[in-house]
Short mmCIF file of C-alpha atoms and ligand atoms in Angstrom, two decimals:
data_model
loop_
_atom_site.label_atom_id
_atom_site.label_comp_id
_atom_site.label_asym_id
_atom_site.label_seq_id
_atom_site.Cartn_x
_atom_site.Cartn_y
_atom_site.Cartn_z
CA UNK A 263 0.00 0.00 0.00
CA UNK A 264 1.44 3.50 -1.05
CA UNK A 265 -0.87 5.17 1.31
CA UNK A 266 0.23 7.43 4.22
CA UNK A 267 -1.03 6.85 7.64
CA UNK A 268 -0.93 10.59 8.85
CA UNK A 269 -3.33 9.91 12.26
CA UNK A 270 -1.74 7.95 14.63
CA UNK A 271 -1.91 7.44 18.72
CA UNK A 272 0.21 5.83 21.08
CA UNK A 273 1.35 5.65 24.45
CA UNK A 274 2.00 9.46 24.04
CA UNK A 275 -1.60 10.50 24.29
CA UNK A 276 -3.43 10.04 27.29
CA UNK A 277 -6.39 7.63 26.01
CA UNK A 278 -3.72 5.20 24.20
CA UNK A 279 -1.19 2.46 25.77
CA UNK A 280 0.25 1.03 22.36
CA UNK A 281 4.11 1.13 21.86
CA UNK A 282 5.13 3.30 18.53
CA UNK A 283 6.95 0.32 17.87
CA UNK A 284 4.18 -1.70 17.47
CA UNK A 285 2.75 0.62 15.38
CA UNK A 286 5.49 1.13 12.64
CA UNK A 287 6.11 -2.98 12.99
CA UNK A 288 2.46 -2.94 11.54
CA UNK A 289 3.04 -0.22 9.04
CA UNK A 290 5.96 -1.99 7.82
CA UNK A 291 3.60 -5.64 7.19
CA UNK A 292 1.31 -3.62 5.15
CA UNK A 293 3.49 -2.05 3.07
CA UNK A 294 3.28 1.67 4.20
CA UNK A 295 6.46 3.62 3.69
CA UNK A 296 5.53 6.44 5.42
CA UNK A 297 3.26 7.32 8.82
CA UNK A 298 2.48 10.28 11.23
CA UNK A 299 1.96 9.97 14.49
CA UNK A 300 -0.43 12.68 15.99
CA UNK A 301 -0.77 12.41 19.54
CA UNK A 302 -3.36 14.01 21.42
CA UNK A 303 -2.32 18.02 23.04
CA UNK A 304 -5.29 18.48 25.22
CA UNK A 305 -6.00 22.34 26.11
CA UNK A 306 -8.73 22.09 28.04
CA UNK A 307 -8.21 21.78 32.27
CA UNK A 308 -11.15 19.67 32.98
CA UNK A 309 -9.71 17.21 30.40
CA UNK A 310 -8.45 14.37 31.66
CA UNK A 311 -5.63 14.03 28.89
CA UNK A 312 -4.67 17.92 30.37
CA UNK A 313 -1.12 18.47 30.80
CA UNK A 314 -0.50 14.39 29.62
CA UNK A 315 1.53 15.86 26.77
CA UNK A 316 5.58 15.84 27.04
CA UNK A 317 7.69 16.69 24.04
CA UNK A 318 10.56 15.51 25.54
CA UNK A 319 9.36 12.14 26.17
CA UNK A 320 7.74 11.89 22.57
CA UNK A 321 10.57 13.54 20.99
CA UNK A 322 13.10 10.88 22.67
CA UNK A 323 10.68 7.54 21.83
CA UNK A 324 10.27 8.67 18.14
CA UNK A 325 14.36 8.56 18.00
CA UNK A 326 14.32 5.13 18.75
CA UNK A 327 11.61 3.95 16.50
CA UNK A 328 13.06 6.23 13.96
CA UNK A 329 16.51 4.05 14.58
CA UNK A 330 15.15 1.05 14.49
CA UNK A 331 12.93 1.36 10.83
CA UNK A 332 15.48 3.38 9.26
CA UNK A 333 15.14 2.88 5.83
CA UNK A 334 12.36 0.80 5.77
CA UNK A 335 9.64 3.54 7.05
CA UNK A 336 9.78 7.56 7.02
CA UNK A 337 8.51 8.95 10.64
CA UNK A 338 6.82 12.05 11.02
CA UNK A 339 6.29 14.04 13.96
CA UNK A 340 2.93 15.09 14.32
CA UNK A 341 0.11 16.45 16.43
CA UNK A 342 -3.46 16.36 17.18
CA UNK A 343 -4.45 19.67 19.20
CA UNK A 344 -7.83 19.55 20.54
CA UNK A 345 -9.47 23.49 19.62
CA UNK A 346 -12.02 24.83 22.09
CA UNK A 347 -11.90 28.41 21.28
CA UNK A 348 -12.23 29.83 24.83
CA UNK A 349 -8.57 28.58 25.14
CA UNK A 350 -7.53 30.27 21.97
CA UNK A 351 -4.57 32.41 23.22
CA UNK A 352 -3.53 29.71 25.29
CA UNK A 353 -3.27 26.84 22.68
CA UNK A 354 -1.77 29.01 19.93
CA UNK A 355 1.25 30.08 22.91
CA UNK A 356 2.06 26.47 24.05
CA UNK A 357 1.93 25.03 20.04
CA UNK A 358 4.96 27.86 19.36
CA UNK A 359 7.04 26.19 21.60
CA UNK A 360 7.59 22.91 20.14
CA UNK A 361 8.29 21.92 16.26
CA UNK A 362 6.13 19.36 14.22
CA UNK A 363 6.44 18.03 10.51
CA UNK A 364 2.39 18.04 10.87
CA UNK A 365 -0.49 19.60 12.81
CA UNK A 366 -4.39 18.66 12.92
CA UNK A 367 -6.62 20.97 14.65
CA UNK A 368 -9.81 19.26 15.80
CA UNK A 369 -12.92 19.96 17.43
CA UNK A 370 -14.32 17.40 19.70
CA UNK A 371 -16.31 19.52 22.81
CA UNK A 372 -19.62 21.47 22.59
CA UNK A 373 -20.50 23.61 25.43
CA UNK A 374 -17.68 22.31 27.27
CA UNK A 375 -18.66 18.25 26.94
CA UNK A 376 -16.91 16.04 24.17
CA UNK A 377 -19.44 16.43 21.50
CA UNK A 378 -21.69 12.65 21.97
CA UNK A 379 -22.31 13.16 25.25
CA UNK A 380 -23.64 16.83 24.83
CA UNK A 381 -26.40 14.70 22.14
CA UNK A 382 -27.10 12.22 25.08
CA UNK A 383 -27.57 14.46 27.52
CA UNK A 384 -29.75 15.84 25.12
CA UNK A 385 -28.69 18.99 23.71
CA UNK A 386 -30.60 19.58 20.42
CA UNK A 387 -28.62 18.59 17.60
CA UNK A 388 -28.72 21.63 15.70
CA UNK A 389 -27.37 22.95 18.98
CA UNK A 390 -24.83 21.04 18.57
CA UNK A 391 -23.74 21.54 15.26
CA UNK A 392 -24.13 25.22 15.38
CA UNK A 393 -21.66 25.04 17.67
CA UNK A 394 -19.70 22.75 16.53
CA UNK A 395 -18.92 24.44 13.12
CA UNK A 396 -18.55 27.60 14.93
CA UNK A 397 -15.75 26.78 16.62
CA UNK A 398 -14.63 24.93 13.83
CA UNK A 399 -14.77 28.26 11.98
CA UNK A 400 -12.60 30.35 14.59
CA UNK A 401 -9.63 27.58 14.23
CA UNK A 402 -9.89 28.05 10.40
CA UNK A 403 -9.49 31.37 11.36
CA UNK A 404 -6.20 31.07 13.18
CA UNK A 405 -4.51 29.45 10.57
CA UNK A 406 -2.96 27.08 12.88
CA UNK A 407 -3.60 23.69 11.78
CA UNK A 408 -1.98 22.06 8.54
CA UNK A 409 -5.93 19.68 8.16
CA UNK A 410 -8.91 20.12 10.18
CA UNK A 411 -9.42 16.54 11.74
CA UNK A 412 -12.63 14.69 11.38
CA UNK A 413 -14.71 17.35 10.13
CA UNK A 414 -18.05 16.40 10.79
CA UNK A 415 -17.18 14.76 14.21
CA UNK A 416 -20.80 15.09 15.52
CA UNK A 417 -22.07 12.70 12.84
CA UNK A 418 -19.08 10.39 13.24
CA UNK A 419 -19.49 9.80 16.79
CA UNK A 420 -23.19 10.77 16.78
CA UNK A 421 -24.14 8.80 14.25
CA UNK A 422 -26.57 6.32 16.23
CA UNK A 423 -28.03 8.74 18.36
CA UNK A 424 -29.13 11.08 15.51
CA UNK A 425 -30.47 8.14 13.53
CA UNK A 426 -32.87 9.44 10.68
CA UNK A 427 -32.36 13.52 12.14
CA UNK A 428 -31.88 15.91 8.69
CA UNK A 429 -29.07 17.35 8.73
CA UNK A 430 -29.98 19.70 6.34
CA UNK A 431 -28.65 23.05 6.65
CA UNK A 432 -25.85 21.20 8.13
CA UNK A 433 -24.33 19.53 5.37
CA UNK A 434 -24.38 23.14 3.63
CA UNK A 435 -22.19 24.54 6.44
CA UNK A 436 -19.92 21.51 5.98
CA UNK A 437 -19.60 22.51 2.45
CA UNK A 438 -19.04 26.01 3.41
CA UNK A 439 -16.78 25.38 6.04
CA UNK A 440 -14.79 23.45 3.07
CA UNK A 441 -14.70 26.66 0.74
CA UNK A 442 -13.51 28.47 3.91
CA UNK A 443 -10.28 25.89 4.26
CA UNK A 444 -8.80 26.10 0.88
CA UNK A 445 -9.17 29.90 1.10
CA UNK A 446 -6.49 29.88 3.85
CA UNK A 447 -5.03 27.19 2.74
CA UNK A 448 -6.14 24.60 5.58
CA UNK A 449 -6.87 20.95 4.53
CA UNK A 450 -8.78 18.70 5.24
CA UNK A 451 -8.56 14.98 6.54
CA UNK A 452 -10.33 11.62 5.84
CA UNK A 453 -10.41 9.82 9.11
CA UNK A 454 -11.54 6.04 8.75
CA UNK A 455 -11.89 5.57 12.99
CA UNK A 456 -14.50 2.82 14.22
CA UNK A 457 -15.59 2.31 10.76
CA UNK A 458 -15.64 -1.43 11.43
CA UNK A 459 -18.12 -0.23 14.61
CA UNK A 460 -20.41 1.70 11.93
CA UNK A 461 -19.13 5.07 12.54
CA UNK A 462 -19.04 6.66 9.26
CA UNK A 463 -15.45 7.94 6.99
CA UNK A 464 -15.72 11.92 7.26
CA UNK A 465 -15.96 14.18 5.48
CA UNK A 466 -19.17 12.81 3.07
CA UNK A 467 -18.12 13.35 -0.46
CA UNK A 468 -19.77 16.38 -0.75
CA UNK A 469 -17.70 18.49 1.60
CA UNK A 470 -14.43 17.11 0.10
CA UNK A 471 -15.88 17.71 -3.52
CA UNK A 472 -16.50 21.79 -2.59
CA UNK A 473 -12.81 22.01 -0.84
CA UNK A 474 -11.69 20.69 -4.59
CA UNK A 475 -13.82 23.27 -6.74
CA UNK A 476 -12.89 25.84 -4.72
CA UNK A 477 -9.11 25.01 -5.06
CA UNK A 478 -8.21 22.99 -2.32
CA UNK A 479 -5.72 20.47 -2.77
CA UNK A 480 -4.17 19.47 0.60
CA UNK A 481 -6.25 16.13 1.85
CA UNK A 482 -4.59 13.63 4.13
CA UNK A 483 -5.68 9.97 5.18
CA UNK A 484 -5.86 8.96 8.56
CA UNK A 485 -6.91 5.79 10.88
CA UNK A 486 -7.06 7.79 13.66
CA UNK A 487 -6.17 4.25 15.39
CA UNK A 488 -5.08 3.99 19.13
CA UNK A 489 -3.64 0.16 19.00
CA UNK A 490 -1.49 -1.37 16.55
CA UNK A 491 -3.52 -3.43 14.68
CA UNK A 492 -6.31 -0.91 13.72
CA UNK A 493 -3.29 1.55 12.04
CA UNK A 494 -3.71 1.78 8.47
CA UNK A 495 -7.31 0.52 8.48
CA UNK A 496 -9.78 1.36 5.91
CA UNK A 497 -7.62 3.64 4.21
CA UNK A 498 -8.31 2.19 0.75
CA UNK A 499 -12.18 3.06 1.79
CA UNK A 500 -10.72 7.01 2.27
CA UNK A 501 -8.46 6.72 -0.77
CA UNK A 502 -11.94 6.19 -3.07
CA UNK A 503 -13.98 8.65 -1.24
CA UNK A 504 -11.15 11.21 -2.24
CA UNK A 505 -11.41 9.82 -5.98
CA UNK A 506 -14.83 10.11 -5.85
CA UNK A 507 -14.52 13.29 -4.80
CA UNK A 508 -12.40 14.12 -7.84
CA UNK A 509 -8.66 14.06 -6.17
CA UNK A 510 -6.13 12.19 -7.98
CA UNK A 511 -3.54 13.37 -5.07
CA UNK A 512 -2.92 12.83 -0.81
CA UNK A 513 -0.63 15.22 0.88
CA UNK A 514 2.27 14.47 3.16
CA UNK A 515 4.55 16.73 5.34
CA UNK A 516 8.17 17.20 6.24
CA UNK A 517 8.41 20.82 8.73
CA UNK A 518 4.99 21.80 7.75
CA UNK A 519 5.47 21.86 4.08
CA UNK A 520 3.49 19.53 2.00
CA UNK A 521 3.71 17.25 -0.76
CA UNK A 522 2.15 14.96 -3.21
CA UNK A 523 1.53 12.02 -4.10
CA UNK A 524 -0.58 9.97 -6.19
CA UNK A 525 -3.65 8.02 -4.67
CA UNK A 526 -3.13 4.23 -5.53
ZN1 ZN B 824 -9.78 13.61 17.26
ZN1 ZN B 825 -7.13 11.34 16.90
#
């Protein structure tokens, strides 16, 4: 597989215990050549995964998995900030102090609860999701992030507690928020998490097929996996969404410059 695996947890995020050696032994039986890890930076204080982040510590284990696969497997340093705009000045201050070949900005909290349990406790939906692409909006806005992850996380991990719910109006901010990204040069991510559990690939078709026509060409693939064995999965699944989506191309990054290559 000549895919990139540029969504990755381990042991250096606070909701994973795999080894990063486990993970590129993995990479290497499929066939990958290249991965990402992106390990959770939690801004929030009444996270638990709050202050679970240490460069040092991640910076010293990639060395040694970088040692052992040289040659056979190209190691990026990445990251996976969680965005909760409240913490904006914050978030942007810590980021500037470390250095990353990749960064994905995600939203994952509504009104200050991770975004399914604000649905089950029963926030309206389109309570939700005005929310939800409101913040999403303000991190475009920043310019911080190389790909917004998971965009639309409500339906991904909402999905069976929506059920039949129109989303409408919805999936025309989606599209919008799309148009937004390639004008400030942002990309986008497919993230193939829990697919296997019925959580659906986002972004739906349409969303990626807007960030295309309106000149957006930096889309990255991502498992989003926390163990070994679900790295790399269901990336074929994203690589045809983004071909159906009209991409011929999937970005990768060295220092937070990207490059392309062709989707198998
Ligand atoms: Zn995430
Ligand atoms: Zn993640």
């Amino acid at each position: 597989m000549t895919l990139a695996d540029y969504h990755l947890h381990t042991a250096d995020s606070a909701d994973s215990t795999e080894s990063m050696a486990a993970v590129c032994r993995r990479a290497v039986e499929l066939g990958l050549n290249e991965i990402c890890f992106t390990e959770h930076f939690d801004t929030d204080p009444y996270d638990r995964g709050y202050g679970y982040y240490d460069d040092a510590r991640y910076q010293r284990r990639l060395d040694d998995v970088r040692q052992e696969f040289a040659g056979r497997l190209v190691i990026r340093k990445g990251l996976e900030f969680d965005w909760q705009s409240r913490y904006a000045a914050r978030t942007a201050e810590l980021l500037a102090g470390y250095r990353f070949d990749f960064l994905i900005g995600s939203v994952h909290c509504v009104f200050g609860s991770m975004a399914r349990e604000a649905l089950q406790r029963g926030f309206p939906p389109e309570e939700v999701y005005r929310e939800y692409f409101a913040e999403l909006r303000t991190l475009v806005a920043t310019g911080l992030p190389d790909v917004l992850g998971h965009v639309d996380y409500v339906r991904k991990v909402g999905w069976d507690l929506l059920g039949s719910w129109r989303y409408g109006d919805f999936d025309r901010e989606a599209a919008a928020l799309a148009r937004l990204c390639a004008a400030r040069g942002v990309g986008l991510e497919v993230n193939t998490r829990h697919r296997d559990r019925g959580q659906p690939i986002v972004p739906g078709v349409d969303v990626l097929r807007a960030y295309r026509e309106a000149g957006g060409r930096t889309v990255t693939l991502g498992s989003d996996a926390h163990t070994a064995d679900a790295m790399g999965a269901h990336l074929d699944a994203a690589a045809a969404r983004l071909r159906e989506a009209g991409f011929d191309e999937f970005a990768v990054f060295c220092d937070r410059r990207p490059t392309w290559r062709p989707l198998p």
